[in-house]
mmCIF file of C-alpha atoms in Angstrom:
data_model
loop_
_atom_site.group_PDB
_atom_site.id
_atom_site.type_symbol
_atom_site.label_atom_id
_atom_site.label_comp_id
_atom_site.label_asym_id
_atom_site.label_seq_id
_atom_site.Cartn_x
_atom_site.Cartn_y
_atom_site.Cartn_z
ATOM 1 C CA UNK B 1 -25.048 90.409 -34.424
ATOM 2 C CA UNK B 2 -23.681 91.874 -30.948
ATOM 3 C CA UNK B 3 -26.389 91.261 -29.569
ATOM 4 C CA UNK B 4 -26.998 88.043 -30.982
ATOM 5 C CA UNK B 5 -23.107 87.121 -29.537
ATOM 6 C CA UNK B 6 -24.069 88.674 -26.207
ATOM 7 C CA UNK B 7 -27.031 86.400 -26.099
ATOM 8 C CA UNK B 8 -24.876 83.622 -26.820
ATOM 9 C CA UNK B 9 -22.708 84.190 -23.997
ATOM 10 C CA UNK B 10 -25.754 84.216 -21.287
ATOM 11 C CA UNK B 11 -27.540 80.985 -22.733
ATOM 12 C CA UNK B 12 -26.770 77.744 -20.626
ATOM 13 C CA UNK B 13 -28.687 75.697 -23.270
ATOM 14 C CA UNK B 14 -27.164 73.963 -26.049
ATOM 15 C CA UNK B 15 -30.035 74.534 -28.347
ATOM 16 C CA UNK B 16 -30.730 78.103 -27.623
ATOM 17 C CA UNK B 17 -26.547 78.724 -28.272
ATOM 18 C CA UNK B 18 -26.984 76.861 -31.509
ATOM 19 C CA UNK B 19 -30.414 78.929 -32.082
ATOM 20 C CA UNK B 20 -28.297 81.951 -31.768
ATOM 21 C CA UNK B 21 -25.534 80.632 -33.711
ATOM 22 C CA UNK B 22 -28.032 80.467 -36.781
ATOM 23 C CA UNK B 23 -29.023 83.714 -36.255
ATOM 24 C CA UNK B 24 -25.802 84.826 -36.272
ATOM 25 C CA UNK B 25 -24.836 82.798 -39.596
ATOM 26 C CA UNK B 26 -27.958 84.236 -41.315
ATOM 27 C CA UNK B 27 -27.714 87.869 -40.175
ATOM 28 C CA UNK B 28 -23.872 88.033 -41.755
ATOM 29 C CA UNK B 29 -25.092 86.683 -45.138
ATOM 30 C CA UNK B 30 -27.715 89.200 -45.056
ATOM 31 C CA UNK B 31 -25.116 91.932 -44.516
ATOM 32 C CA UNK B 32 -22.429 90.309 -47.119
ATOM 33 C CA UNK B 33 -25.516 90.441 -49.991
ATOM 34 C CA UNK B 34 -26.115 94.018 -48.976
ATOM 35 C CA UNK B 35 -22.918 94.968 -49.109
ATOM 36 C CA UNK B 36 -22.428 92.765 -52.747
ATOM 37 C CA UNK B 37 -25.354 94.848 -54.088
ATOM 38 C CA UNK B 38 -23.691 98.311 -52.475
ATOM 39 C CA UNK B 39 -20.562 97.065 -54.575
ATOM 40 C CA UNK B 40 -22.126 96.505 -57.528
ATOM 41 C CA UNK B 41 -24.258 99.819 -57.360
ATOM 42 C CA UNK B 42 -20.970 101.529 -56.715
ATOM 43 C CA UNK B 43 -19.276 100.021 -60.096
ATOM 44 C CA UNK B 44 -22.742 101.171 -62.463
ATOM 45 C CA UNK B 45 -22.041 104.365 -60.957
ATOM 46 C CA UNK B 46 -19.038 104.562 -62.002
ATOM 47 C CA UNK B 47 -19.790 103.169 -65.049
ATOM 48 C CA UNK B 48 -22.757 105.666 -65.476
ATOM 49 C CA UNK B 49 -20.726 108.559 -64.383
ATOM 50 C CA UNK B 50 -19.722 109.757 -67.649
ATOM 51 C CA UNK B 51 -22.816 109.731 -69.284
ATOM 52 C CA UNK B 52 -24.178 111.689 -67.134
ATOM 53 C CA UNK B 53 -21.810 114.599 -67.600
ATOM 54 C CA UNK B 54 -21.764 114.233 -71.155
ATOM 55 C CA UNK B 55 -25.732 114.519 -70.795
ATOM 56 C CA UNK B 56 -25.335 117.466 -68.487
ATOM 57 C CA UNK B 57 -23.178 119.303 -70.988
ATOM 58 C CA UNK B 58 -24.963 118.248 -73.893
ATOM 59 C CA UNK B 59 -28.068 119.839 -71.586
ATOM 60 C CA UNK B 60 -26.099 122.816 -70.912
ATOM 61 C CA UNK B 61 -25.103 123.762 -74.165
ATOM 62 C CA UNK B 62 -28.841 122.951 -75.866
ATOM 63 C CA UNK B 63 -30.253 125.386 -73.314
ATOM 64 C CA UNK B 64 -27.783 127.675 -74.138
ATOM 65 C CA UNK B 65 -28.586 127.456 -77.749
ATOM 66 C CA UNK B 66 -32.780 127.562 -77.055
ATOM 67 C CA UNK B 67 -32.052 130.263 -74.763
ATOM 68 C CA UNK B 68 -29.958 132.248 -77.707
ATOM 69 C CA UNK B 69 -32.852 131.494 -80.424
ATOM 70 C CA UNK B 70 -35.501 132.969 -77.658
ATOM 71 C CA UNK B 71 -33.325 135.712 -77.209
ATOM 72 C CA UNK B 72 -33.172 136.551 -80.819
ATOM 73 C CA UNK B 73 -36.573 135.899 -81.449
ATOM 74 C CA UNK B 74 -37.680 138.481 -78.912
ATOM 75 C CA UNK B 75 -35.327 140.454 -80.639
ATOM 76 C CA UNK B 76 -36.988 140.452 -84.310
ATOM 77 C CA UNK B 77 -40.111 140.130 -82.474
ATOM 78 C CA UNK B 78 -39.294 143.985 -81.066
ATOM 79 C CA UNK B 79 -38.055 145.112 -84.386
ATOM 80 C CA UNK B 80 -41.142 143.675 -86.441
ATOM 81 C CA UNK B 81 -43.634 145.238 -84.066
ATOM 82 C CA UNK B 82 -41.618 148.556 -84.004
ATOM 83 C CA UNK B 83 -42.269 148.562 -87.774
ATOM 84 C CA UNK B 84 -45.368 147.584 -87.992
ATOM 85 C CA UNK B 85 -46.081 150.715 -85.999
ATOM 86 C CA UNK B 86 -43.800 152.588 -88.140
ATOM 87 C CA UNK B 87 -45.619 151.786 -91.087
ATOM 88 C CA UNK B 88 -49.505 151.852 -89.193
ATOM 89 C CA UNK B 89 -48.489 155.387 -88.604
ATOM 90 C CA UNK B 90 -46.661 156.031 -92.410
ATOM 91 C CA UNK B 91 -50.079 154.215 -93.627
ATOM 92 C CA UNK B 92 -51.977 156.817 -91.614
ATOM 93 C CA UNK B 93 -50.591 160.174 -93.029
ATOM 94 C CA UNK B 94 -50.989 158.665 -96.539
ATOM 95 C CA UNK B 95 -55.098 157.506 -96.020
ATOM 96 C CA UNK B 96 -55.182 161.420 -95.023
ATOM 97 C CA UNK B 97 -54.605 162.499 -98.558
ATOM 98 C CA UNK B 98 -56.635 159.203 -100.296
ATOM 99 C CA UNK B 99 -60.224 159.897 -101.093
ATOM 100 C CA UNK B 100 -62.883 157.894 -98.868
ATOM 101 C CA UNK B 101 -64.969 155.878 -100.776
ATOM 102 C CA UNK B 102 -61.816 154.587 -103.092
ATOM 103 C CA UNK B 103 -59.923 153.641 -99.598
ATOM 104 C CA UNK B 104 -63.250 152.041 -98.349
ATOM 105 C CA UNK B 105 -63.548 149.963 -101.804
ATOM 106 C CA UNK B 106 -59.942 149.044 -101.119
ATOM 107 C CA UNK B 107 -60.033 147.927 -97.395
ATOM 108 C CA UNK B 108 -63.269 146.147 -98.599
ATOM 109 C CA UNK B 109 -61.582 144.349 -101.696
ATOM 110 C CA UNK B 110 -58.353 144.119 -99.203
ATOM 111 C CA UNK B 111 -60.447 141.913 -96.656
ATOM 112 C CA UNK B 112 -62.313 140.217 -98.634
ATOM 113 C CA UNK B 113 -59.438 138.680 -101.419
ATOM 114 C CA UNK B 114 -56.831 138.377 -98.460
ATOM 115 C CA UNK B 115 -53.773 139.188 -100.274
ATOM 116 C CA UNK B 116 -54.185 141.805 -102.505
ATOM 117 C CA UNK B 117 -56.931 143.943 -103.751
ATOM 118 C CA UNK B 118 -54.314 145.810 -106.210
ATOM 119 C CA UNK B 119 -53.102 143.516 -108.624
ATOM 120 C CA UNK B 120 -51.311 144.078 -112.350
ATOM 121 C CA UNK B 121 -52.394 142.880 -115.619
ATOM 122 C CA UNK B 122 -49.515 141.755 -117.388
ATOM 123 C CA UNK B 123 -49.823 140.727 -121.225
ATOM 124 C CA UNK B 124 -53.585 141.095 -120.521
ATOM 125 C CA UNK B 125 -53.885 138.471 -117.483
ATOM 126 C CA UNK B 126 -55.096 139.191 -114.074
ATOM 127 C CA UNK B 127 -52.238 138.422 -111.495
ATOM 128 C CA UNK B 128 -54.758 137.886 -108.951
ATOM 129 C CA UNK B 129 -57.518 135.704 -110.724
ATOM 130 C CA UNK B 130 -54.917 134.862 -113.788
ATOM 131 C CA UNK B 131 -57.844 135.113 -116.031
ATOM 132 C CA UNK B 132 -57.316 137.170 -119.388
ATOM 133 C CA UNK B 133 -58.904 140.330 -119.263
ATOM 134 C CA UNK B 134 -60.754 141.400 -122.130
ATOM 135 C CA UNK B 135 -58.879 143.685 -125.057
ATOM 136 C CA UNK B 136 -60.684 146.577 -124.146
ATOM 137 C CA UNK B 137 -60.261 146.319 -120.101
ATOM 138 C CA UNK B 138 -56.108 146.085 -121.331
ATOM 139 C CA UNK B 139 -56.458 149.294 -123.241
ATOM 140 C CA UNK B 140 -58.467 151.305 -120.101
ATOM 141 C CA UNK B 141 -55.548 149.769 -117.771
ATOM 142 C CA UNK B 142 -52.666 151.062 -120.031
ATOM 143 C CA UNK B 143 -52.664 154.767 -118.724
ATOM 144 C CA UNK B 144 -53.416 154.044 -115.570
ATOM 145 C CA UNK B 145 -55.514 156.813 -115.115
ATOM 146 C CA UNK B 146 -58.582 155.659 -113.920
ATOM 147 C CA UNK B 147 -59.735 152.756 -111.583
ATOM 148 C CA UNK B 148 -60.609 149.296 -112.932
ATOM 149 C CA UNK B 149 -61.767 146.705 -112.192
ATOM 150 C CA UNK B 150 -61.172 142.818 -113.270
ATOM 151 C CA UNK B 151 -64.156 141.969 -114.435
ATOM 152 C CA UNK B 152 -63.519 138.115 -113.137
ATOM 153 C CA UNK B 153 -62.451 138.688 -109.341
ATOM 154 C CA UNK B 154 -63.134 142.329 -108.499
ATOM 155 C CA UNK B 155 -59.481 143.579 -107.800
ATOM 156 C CA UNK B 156 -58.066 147.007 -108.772
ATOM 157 C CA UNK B 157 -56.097 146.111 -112.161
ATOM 158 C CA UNK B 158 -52.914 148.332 -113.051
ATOM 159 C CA UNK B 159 -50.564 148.103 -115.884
ATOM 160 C CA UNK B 160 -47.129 147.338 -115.227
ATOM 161 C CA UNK B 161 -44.702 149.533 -116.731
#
């Protein structure tokens, strides 16, 4: 716009002044629209302004809370994998004193069922099948002094006392 007005002041022609004139005109609206739109930004920002710290501590304090739950979980994670060593190494000193073949049939039976290759028979039902055992597999169970067998699913049967 100076320069426009400076222009203005060295023209000697009527039509160049009112050229410059209309430059002049159309250069201010330009800056009044800007400076509308600057306006209006400014007021959204305001307007925005609180949402955005209630987001921020809503942020903060969620991260704070996943932060916690990772904390903890590393935690138990620790503690469960310090047990299961504790009990790998309990498991070990027992095997020591178990006779070989019976702890291969059980790691066998173990892997193969899943869940458990030792299973009771209660009122003459297989807890891991659920399949009634026979009368005389119920009275070879009873003392538990032997190793047998469900005749349906394979597991090691013992009586529950």
């Amino acid at each position: 716009i100076n320069r426009y007005k400076q222009q203005q002041l060295d023209t000697r022609k009527n039509e160049e002044y009112t050229a410059l004139r209309h430059e002049i005109d159309t250069a201010e609206k330009a800056i009044v629209k800007i400076e509308d739109v600057e306006l209006e930004l400014m007021e959204e920002n305001e307007q925005v302004k609180p949402g955005i710290q209630q987001a921020e501590t809503l942020y903060s304090e969620k991260k704070n809370f996943v932060q916690k739950q990772i904390s903890e979980n590393t935690d138990k994670h620790n503690t469960i994998k310090k047990r299961i060593e504790e009990l790998e190494a309990e498991r070990a000193k027992l095997v020591e004193s178990v006779d070989e073949d019976l702890l291969e049939l059980y790691d066998r039976l173990f892997k193969s069922k899943g869940d458990a290759a030792v299973v009771p028979l209660d009122h003459e039902v297989c807890m891991g099948c659920h399949m009634k055992a026979t009368a005389q597999t119920a009275v070879r169970v009873k003392p538990n002094k032997e190793i047998i067998h469900c005749t349906q699913c394979g597991r090691i049967l013992y009586h529950i006392d």
